[in-house]
Coordinates of C-alpha atoms and ligand atoms in Angstrom, one line a residue:
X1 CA -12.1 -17.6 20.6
X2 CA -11.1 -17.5 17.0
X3 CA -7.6 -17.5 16.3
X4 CA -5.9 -18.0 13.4
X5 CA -2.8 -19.6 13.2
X6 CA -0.1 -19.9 10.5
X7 CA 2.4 -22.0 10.7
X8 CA 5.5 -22.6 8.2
X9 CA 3.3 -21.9 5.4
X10 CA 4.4 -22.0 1.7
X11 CA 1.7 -22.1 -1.8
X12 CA 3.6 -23.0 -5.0
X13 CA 1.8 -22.5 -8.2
X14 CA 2.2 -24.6 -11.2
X15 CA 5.0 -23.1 -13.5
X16 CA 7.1 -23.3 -10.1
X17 CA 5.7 -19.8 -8.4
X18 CA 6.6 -19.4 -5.2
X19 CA 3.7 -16.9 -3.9
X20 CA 4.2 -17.7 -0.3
X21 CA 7.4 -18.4 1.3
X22 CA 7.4 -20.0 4.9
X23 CA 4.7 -17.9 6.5
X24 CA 4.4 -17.8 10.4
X25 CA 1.9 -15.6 11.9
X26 CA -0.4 -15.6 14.7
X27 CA -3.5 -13.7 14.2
X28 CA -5.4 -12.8 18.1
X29 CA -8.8 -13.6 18.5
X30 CA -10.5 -10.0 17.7
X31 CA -7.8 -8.8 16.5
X32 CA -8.0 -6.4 13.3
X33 CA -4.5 -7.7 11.2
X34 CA -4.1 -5.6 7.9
X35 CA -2.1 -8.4 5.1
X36 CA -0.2 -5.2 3.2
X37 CA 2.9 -5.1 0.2
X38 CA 2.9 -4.5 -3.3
X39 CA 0.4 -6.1 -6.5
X40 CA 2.0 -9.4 -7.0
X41 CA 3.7 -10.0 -3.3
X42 CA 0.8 -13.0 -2.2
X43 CA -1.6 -11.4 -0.2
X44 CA -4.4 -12.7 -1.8
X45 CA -3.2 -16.2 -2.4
X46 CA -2.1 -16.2 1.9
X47 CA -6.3 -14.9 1.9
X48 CA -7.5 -17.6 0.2
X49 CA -5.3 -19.9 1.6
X50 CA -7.0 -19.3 5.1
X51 CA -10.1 -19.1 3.2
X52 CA -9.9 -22.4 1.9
X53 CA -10.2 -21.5 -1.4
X54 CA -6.6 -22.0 -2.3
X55 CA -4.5 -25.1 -1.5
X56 CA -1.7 -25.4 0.7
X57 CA 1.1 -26.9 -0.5
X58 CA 3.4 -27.1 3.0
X59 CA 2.7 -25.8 6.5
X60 CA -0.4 -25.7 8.7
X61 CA -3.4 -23.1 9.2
X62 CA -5.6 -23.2 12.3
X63 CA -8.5 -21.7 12.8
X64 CA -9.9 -21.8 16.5
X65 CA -7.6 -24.2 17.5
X66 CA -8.4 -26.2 14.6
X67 CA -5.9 -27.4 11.3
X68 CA -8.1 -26.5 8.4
X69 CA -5.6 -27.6 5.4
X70 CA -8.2 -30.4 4.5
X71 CA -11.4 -29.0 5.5
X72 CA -13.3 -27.0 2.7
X73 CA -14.2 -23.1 2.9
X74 CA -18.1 -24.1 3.6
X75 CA -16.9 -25.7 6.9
X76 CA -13.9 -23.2 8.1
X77 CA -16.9 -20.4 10.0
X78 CA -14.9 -17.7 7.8
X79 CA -16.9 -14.8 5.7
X80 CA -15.3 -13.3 2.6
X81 CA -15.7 -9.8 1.4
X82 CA -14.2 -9.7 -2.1
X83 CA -13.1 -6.0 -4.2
X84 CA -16.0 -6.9 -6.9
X85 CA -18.9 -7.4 -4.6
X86 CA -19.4 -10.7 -6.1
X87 CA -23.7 -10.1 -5.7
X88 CA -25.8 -11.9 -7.7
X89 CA -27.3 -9.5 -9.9
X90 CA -31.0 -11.3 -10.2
X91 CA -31.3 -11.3 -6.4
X92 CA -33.0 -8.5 -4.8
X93 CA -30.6 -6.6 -1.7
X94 CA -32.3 -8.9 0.9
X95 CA -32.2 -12.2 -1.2
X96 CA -28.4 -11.7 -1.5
X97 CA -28.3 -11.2 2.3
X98 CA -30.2 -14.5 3.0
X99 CA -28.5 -16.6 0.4
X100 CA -25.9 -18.1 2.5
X101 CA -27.9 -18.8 5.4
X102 CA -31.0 -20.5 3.2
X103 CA -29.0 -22.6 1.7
X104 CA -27.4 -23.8 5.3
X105 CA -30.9 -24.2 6.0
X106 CA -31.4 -21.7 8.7
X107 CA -35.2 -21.1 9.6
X108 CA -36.5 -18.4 8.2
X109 CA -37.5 -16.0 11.4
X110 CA -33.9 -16.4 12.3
X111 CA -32.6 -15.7 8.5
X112 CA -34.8 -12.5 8.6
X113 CA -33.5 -11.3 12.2
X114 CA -30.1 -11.5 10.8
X115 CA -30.9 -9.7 7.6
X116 CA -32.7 -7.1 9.5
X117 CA -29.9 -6.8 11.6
X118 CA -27.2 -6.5 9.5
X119 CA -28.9 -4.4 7.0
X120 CA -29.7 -1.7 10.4
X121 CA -26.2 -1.7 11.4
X122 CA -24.9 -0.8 8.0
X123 CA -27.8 1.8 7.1
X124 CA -29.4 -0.2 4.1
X125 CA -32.8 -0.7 5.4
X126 CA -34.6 1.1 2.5
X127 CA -32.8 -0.7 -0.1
X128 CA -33.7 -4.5 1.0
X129 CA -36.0 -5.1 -2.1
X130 CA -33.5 -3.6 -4.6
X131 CA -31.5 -5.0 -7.2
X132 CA -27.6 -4.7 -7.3
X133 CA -27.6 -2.8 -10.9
X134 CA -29.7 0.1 -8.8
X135 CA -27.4 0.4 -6.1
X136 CA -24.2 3.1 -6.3
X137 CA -20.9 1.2 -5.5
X138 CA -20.7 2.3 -1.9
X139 CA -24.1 0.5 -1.3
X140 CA -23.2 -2.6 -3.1
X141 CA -19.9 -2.8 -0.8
X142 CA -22.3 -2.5 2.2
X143 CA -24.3 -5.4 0.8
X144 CA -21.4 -7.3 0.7
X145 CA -20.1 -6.7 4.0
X146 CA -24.2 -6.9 5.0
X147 CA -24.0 -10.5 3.6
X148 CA -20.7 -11.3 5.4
X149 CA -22.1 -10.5 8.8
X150 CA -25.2 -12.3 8.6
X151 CA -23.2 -15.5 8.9
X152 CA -21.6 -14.4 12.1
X153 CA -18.7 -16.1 11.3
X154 CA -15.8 -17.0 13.6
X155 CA -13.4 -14.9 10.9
X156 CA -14.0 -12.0 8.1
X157 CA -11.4 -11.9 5.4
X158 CA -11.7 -8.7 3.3
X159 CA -9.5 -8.9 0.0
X160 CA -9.2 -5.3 -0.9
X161 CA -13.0 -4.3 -0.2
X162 CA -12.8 -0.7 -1.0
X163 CA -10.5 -1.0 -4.3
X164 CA -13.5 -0.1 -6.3
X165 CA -14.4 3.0 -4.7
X166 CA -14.1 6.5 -5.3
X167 CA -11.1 8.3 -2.9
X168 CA -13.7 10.0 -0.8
X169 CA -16.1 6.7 -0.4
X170 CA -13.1 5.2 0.4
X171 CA -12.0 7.2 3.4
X172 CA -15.6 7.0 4.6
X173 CA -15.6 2.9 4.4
X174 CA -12.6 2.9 5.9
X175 CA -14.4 4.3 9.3
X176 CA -17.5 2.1 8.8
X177 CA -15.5 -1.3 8.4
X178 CA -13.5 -0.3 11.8
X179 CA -16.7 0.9 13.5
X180 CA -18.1 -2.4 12.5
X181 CA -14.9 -4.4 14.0
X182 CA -15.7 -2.3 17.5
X183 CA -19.3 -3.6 17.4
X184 CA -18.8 -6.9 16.2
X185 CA -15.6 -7.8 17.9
X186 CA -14.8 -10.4 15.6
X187 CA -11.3 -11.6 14.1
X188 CA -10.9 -9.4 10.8
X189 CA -8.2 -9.8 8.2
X190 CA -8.1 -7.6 5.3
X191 CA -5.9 -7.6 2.5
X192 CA -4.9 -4.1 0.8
X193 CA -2.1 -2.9 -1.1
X194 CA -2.7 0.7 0.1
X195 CA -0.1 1.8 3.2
X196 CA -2.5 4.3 4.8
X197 CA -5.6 2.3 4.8
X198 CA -2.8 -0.7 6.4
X199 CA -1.9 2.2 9.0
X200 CA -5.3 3.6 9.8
X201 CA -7.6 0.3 10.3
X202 CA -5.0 -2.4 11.9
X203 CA -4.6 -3.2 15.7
X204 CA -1.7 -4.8 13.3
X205 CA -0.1 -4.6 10.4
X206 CA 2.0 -7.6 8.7
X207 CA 3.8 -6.9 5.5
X208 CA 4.7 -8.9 2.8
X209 CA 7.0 -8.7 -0.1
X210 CA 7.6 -11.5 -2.8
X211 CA 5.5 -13.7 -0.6
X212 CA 8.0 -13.5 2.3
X213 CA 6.8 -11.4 6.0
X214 CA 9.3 -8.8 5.8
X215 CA 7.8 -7.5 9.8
X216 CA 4.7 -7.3 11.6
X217 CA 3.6 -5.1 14.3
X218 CA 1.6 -2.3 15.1
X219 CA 1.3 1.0 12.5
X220 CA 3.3 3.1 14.8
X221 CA 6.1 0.7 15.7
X222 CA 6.3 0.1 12.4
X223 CA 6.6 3.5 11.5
X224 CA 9.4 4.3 13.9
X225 CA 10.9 0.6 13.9
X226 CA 11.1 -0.3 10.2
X227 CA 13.4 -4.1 10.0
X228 CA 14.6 -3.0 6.7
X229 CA 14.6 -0.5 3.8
X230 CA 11.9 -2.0 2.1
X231 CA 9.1 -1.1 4.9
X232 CA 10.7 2.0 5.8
X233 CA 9.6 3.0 2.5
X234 CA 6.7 1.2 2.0
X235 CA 5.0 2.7 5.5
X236 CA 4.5 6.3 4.9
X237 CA 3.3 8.8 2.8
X238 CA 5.4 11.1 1.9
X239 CA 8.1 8.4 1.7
X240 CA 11.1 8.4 3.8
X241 CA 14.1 9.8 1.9
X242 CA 17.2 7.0 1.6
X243 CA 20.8 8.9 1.0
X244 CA 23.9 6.8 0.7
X245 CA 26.2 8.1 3.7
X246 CA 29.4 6.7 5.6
X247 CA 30.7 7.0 8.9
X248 CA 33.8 8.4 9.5
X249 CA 35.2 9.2 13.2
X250 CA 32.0 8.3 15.0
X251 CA 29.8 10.7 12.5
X252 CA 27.6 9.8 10.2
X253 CA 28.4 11.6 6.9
X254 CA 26.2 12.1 3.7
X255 CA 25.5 14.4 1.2
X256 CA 27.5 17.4 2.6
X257 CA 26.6 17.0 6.5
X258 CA 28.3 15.2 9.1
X259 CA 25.9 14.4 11.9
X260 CA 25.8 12.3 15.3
X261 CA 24.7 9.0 15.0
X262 CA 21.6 8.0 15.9
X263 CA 21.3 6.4 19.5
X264 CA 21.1 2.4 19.9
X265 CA 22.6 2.0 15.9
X266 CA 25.5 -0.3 15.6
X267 CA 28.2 0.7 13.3
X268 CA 31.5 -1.0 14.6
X269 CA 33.2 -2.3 11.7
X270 CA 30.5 -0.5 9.4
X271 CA 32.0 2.3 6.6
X272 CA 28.7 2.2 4.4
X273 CA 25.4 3.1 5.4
X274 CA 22.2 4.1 4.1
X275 CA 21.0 7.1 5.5
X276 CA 16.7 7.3 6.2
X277 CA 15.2 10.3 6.9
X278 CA 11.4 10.8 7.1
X279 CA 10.2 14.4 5.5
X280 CA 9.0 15.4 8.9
X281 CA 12.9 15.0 11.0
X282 CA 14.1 18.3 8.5
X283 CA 13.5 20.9 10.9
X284 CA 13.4 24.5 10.2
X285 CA 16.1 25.7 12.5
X286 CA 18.1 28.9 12.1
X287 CA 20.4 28.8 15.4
X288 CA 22.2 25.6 14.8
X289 CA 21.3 23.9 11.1
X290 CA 22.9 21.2 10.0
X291 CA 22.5 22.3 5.9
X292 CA 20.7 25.0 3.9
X293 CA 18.4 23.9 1.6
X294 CA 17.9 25.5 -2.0
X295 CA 14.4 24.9 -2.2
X296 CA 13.3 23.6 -5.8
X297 CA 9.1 22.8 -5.5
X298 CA 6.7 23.6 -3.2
X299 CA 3.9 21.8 -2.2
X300 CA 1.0 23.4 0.3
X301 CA -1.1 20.8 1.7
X302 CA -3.2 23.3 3.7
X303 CA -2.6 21.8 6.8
X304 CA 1.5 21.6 6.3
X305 CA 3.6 22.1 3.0
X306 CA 5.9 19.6 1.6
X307 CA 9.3 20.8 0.2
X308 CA 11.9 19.5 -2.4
X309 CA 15.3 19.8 -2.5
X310 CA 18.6 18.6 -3.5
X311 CA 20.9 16.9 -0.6
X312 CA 23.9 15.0 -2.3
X313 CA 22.8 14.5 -5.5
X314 CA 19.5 12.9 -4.1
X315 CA 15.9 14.7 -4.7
X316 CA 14.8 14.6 -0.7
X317 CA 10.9 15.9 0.6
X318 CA 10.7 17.5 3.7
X319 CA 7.3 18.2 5.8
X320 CA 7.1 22.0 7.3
X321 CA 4.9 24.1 9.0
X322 CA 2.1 25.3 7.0
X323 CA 2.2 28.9 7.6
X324 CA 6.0 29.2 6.2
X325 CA 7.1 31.8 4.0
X326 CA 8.8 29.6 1.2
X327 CA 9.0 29.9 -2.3
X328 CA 11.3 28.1 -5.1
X329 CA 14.7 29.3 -5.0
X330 CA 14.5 30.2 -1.5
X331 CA 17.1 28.7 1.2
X332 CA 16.0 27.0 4.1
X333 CA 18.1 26.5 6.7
X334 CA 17.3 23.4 8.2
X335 CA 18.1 20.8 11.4
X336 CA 17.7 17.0 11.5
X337 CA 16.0 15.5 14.0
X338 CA 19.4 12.9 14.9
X339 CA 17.2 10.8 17.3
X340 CA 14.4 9.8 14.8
X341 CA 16.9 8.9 11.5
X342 CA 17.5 5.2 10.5
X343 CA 20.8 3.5 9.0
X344 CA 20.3 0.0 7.1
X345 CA 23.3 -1.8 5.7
X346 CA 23.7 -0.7 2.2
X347 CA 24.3 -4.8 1.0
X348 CA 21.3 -6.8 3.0
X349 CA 19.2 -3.9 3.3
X350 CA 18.3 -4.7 7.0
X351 CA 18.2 -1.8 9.7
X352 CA 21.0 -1.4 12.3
X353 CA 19.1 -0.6 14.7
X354 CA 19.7 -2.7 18.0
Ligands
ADP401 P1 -1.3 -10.0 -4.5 O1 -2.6 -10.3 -3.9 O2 -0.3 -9.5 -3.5 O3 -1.4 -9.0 -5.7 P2 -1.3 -12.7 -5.5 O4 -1.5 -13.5 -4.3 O5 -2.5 -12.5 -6.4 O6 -0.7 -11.3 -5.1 O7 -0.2 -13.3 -6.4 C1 1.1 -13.7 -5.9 C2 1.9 -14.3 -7.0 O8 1.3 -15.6 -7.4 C3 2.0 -13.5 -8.3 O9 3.3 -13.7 -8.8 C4 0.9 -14.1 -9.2 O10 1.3 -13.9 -10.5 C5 1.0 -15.6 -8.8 N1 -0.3 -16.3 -9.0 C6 -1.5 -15.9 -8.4 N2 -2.4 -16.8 -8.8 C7 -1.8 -17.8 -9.5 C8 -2.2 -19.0 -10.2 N3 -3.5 -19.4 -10.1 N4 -1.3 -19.6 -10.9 C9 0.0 -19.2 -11.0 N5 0.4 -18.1 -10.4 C10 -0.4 -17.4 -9.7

């Protein structure tokens, strides 16, 4: 069992910066939880925080059923992965592996096993007697993670492992860090600023902006269930379009349409809403559309083409079929999906979804 538990938790900084506000999260044994928000929001300062490496100024941390606030990161059981390798450069591949188990004093058979063992599972047996400055980026990140596992640690933190990499290196670590949680079934939380790698490696997601949780719960709940506007748009790539709307006689009415509104939304006593509407609810639809659209760029994307348009006086992106006849200048006439579209409440932002 490794758990991790936050409870209530807050980090000040001298100069009166309040990176974390009140935390409360309950990370499962095993579980793969994605920390995700913008540069600046606290998701490294909440990593090191578990980590031990940054203090705690109020709440409570467990790990395995244990507070750690006092206890130092060398006794907490947790491995770090940072986003600069952090290797030592005068150590061959293998030395850097062994490193934190000699100096735990581990006998050597057993620090060898481990090495051999990590260093199989992540496909960097040749390179064991190699120095970092000879290894490509993608290898060095393997000798990180290499020299993370060998501890067999109760928790892995990653703090944006795979900023360093190129975009296609990237998409391929991405698969080998999950692969590796399936094999070593091990508490894993990983820091990134990037929505897609949040949506495509967490069991859960929890996102944070200006050090406060703003929701947390799996990527496609929070997808289709965005709490406010801030992780509608945050989760999601294209984003999902926001339109300023009201609703008159039981319609919802925005930028030239008047549509049904969506089921289980409560808008007694509501006049102003903000209208969300992700690129793929505009559907082509030339029965019953609810608007034309003059179609201003086109974007194919091989497998689906993304298309811009005016609605109001808002710049909106729809998601269509790829094999659609549609140039600029063209009219499209289009259908929203009423079911899938989002109101928040235009002052505190917050969804009124029941
Ligand atoms: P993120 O990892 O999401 O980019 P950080 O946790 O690094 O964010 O930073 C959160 C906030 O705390 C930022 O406003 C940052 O400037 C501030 N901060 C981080 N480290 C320190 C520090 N050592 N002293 C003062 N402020 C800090």
């Amino acid at each position: 069992m490794a758990e991790v538990i936050l409870k209530g938790v807050s980090k000040v900084y001298e100069g009166n910066v309040h990176a974390i506000k009140d935390i409360s999260l309950e990370i499962a044994d095993r579980e793969f939880l994605v920390l995700v928000g913008p540069s600046g929001c606290g998701k490294s300062t909440l990593l090191r925080m578990i980590a031990g490496l940054e203090d705690i100024t109020s709440g409570e941390i467990q790990i395995d059923g244990h507070t750690v606030n006092q206890l130092p990161p060398k006794d907490r059981d947790i491995s770090m992965v940072f986003q600069n390798y952090a290797l030592y450069p005068h150590m061959t591949v293998y030395d850097n592996m062994a490193f934190g188990l000699r100096i735990r004093h581990f006998p050597k058979d057993e620090i060898d096993n481990r090495v051999q063992e990590a260093s199989r599972i992540l496909g960097i047996e040749k390179l064991l007697s190699r120095k970092p400055k000879a290894l490509s980026g993608g290898q060095r990140q393997r000798v990180a993670l290499g020299r993370a596992i060998v501890r067999k640690p109760k928790v892995f933190l990653f703090d944006e492992p795979l900023s360093n990499l190129d975009a296609k290196l990237r998409v391929h670590m991405r698969t080998e860090i999950k692969k590796l949680h399936q094999r070593l079934k091990t508490t894993m939380i990983y820091v990134t600023h990037d929505q897609v790698e949040a949506m495509t490696m967490g069991d859960r997601i929890a996102v944070v902006k200006d050090g406060i949780l703003q929701q947390h719960d799996t990527p496609m709940n929070l997808y289709n269930n965005p709490v406010n506007i801030f992780v509608a748009g945050f989760i999601g790539s294209p984003a999902m379009n926001f339109l300023e709307g009201k609703i008159e006689d039981k319609k919802v009415v925005f930028g030239g349409i008047s549509m049904d509104i969506p089921p289980g939304v409560r808008t007694d006593g509501i006049s102003d809403v903000i209208v969300g509407i992700r690129p793929e609810y505009f559907i082509l639809n030339d029965v019953s559309p609810h608007f034309t659209a003059q179609i201003e760029v086109v974007e194919p994307m091989g497998n689906e083409i993304f298309v811009y348009f005016q609605l109001g006086k808002k710049s909106v992106v729809a998601r269509i079929p790829a094999d659609t006849k549609v140039r600029p200048g063209d009219a499209l006439p289009l259908r929203i999906n009423v079911g899938m579209v989002k109101l928040f409440d235009p002052e505190s932002k917050v969804s009124l979804s029941c």
